[in-house]
mmCIF file of N, CA and C in Angstrom:
data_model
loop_
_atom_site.group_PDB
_atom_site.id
_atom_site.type_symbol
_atom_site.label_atom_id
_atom_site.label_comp_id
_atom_site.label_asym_id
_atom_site.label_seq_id
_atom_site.Cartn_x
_atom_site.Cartn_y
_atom_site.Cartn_z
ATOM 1 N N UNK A 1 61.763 95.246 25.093
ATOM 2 C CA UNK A 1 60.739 94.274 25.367
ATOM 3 C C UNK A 1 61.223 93.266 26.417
ATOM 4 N N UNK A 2 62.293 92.825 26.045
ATOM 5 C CA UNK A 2 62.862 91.697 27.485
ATOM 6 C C UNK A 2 62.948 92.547 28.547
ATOM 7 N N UNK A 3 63.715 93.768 28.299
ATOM 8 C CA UNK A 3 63.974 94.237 29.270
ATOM 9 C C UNK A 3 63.106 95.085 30.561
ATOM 10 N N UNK A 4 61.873 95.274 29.642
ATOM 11 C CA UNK A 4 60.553 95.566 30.453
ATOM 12 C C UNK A 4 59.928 94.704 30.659
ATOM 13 N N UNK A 5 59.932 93.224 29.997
ATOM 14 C CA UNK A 5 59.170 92.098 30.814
ATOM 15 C C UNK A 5 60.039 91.324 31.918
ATOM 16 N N UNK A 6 61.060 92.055 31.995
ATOM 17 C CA UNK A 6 61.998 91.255 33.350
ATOM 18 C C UNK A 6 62.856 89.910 33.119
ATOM 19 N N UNK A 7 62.724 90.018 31.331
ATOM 20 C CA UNK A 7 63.230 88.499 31.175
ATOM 21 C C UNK A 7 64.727 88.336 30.816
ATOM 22 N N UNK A 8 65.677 89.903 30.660
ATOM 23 C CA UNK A 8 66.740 89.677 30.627
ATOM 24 C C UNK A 8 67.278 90.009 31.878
ATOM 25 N N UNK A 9 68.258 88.893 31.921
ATOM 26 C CA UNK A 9 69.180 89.004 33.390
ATOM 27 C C UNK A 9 70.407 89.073 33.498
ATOM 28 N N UNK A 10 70.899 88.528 32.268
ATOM 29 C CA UNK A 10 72.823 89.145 31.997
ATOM 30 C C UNK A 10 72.674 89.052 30.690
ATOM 31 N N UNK A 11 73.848 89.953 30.160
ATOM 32 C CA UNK A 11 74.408 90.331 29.111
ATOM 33 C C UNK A 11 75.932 89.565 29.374
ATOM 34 N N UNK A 12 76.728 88.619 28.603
ATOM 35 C CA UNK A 12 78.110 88.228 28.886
ATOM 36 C C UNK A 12 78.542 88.189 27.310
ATOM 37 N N UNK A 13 79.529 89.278 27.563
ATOM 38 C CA UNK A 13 80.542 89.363 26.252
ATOM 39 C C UNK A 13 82.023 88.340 26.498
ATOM 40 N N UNK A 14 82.052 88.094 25.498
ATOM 41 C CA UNK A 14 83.111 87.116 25.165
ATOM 42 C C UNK A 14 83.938 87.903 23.965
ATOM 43 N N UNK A 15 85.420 87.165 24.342
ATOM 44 C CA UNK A 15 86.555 87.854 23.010
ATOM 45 C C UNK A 15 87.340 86.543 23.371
ATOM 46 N N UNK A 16 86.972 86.160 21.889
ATOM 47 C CA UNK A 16 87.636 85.101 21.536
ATOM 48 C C UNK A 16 88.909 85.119 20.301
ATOM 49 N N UNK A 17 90.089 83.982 20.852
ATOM 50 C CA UNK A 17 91.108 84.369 19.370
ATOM 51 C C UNK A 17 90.370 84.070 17.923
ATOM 52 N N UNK A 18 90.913 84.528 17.343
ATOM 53 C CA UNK A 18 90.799 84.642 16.214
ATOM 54 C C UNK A 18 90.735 82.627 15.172
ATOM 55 N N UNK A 19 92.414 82.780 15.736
ATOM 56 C CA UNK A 19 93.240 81.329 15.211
ATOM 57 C C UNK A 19 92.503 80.507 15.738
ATOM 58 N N UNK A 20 92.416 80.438 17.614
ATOM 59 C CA UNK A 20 91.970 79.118 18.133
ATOM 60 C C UNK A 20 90.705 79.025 18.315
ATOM 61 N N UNK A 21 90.265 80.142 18.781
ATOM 62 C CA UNK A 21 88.608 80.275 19.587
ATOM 63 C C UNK A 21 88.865 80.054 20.663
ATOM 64 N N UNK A 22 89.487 80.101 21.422
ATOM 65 C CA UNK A 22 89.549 80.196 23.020
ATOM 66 C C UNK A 22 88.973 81.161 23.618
ATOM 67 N N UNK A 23 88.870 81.065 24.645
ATOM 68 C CA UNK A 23 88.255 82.534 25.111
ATOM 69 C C UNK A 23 89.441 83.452 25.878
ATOM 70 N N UNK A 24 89.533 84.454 25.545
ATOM 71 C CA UNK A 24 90.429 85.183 25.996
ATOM 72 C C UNK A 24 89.930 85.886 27.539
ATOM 73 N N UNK A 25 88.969 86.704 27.063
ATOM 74 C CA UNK A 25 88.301 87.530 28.229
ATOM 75 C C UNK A 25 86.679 87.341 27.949
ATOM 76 N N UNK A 26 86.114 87.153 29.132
ATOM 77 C CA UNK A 26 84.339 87.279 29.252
ATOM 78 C C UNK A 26 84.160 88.063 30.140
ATOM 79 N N UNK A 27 83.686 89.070 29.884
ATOM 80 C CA UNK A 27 82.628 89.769 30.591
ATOM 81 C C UNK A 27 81.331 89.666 31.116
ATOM 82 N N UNK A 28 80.677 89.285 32.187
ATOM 83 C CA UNK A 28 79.490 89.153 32.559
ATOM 84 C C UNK A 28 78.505 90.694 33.178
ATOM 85 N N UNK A 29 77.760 91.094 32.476
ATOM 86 C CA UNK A 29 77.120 91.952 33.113
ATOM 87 C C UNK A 29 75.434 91.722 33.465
ATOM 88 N N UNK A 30 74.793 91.974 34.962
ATOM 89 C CA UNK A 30 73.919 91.766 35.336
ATOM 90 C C UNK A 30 73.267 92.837 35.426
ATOM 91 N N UNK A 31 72.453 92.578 34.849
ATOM 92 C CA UNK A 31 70.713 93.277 34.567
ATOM 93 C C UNK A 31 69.728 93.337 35.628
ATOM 94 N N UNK A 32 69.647 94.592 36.368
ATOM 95 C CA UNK A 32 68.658 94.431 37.015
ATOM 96 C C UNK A 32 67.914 95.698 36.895
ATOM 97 N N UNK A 33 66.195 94.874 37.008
ATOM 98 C CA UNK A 33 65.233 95.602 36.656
ATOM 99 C C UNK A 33 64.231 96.212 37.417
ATOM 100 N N UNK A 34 63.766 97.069 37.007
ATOM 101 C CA UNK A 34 62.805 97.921 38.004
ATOM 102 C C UNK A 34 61.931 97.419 38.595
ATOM 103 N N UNK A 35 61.319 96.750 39.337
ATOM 104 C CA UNK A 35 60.412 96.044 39.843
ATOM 105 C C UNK A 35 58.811 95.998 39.431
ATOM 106 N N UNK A 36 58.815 97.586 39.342
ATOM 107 C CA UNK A 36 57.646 98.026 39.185
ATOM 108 C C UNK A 36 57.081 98.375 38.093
ATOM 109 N N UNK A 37 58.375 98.420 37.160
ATOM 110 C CA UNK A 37 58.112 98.443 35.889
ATOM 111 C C UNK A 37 57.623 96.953 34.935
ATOM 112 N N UNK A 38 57.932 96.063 35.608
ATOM 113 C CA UNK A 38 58.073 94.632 35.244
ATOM 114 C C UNK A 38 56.584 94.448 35.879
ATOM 115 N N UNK A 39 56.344 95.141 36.652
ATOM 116 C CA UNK A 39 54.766 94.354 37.656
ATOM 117 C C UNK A 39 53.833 95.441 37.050
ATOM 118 N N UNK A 40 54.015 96.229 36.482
ATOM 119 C CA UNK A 40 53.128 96.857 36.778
ATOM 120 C C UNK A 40 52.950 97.587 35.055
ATOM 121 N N UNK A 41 54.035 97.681 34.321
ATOM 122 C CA UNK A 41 54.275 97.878 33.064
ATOM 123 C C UNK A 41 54.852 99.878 32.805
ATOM 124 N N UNK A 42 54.572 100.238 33.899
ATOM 125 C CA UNK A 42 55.313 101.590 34.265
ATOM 126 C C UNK A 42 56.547 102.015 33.986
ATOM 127 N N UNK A 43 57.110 102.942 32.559
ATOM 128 C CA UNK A 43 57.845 103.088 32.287
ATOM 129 C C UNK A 43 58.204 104.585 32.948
ATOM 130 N N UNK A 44 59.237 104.223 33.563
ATOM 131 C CA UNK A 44 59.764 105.730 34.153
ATOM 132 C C UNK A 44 61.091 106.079 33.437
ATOM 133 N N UNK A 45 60.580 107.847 33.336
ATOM 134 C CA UNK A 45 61.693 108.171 32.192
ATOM 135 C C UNK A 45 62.720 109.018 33.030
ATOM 136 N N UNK A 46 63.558 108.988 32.467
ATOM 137 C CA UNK A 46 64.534 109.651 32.887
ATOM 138 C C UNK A 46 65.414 110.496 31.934
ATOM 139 N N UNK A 47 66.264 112.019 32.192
ATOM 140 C CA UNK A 47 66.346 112.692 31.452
ATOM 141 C C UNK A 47 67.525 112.443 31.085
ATOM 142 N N UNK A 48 68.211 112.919 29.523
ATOM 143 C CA UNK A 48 69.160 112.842 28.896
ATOM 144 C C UNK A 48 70.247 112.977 30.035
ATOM 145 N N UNK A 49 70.484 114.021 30.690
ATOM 146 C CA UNK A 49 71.735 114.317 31.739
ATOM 147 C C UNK A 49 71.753 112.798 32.656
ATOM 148 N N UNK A 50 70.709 112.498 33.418
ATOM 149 C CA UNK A 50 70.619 110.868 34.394
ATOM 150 C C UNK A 50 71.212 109.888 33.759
ATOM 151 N N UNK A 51 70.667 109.588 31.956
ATOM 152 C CA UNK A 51 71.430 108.714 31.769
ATOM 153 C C UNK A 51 72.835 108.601 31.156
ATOM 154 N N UNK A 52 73.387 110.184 31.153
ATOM 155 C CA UNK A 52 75.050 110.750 30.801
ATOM 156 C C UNK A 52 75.667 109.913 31.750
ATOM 157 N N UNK A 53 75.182 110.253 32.910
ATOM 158 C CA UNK A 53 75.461 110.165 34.538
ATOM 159 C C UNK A 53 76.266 108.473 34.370
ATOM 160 N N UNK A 54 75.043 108.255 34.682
ATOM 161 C CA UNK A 54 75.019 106.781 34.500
ATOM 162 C C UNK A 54 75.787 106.135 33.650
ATOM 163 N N UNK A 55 75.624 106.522 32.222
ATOM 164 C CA UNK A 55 76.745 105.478 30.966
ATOM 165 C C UNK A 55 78.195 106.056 31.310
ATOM 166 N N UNK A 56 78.243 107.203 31.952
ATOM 167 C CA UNK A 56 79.655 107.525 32.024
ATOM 168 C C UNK A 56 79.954 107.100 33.595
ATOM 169 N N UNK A 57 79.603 106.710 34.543
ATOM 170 C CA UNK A 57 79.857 105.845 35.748
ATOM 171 C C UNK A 57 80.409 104.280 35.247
ATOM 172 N N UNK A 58 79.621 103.660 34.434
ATOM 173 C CA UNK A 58 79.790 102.136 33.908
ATOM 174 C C UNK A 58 81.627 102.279 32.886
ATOM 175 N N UNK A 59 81.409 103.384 32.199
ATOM 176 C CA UNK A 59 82.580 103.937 31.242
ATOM 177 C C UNK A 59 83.746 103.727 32.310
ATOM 178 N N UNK A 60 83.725 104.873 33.563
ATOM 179 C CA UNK A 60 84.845 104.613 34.267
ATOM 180 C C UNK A 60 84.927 103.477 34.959
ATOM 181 N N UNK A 61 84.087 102.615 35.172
ATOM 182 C CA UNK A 61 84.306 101.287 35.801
ATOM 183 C C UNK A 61 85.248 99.920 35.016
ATOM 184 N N UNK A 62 84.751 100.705 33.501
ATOM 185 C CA UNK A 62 85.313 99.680 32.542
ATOM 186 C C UNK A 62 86.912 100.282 32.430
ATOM 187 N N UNK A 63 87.181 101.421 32.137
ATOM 188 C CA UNK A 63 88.399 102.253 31.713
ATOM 189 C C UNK A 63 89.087 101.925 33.342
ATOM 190 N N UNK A 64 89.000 101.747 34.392
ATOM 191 C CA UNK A 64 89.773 101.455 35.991
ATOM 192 C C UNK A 64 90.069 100.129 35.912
ATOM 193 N N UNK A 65 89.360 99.050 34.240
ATOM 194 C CA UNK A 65 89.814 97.660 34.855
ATOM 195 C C UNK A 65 91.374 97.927 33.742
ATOM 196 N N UNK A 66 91.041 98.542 33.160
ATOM 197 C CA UNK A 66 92.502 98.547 31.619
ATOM 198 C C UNK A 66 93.560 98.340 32.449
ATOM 199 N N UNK A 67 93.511 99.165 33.409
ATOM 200 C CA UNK A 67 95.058 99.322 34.098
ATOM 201 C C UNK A 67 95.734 97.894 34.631
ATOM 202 N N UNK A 68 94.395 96.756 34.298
ATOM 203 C CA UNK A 68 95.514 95.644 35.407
ATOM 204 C C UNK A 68 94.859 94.328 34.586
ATOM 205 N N UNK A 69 94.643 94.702 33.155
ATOM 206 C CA UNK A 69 94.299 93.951 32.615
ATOM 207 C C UNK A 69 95.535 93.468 31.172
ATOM 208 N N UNK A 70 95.729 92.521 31.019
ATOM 209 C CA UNK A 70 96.685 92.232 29.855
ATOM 210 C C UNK A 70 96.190 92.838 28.928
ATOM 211 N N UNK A 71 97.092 93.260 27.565
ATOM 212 C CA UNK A 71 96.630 93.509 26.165
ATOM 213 C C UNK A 71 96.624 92.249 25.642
ATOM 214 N N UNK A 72 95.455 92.371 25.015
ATOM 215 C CA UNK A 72 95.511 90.899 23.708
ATOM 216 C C UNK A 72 96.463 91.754 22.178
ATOM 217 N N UNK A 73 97.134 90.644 22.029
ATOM 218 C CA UNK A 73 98.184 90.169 21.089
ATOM 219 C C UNK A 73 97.696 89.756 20.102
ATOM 220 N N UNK A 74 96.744 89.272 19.861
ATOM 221 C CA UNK A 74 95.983 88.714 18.681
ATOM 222 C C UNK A 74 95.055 89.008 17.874
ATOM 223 N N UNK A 75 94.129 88.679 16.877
ATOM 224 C CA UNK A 75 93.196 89.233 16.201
ATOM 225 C C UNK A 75 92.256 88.003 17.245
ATOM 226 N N UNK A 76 91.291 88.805 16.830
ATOM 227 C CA UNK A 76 90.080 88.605 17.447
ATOM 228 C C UNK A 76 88.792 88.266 16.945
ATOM 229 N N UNK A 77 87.872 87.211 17.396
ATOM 230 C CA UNK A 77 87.210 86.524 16.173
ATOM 231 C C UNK A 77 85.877 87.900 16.201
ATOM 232 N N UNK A 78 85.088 88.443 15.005
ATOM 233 C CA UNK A 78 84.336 89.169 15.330
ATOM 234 C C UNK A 78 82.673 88.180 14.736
ATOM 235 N N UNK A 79 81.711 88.994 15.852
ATOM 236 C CA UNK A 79 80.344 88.319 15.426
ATOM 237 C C UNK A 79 80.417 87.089 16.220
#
């Protein structure tokens, strides 16, 4: 529903410690939406394989940052 009325625009994950609540790492990810789907209410589908494609493109984008990213040491607050 947000996401076909155009009203979400980022998603930002946060990992916070556990002990302090600091923020360790945030992630910001930006949402962008079909134009025409938002104007016009046109849902275009796309097939199981397009969106393999796709979640596994974002997968290796995330798995290429591990390599130069610290490990957290700590527990981690969840929720």
């Amino acid at each position: 529903e947000w996401l076909e009325g155009g009203k979400l625009q980022r998603i930002v994950l946060v990992i916070m410690s556990k002990a302090t609540g600091e923020v360790l790492e945030r992630w910001n990810f930006n949402i962008i939406t079909d134009g025409e789907v938002v104007e016009k209410g046109a849902v275009k589908e796309k097939s199981d394989k397009e969106i393999m494609r796709e979640i596994q493109a974002i997968m290796r984008q995330v798995n290429s940052c591990i390599s130069f990213l610290p490990c957290l040491d700590e527990p981690c607050k969840e929720g």
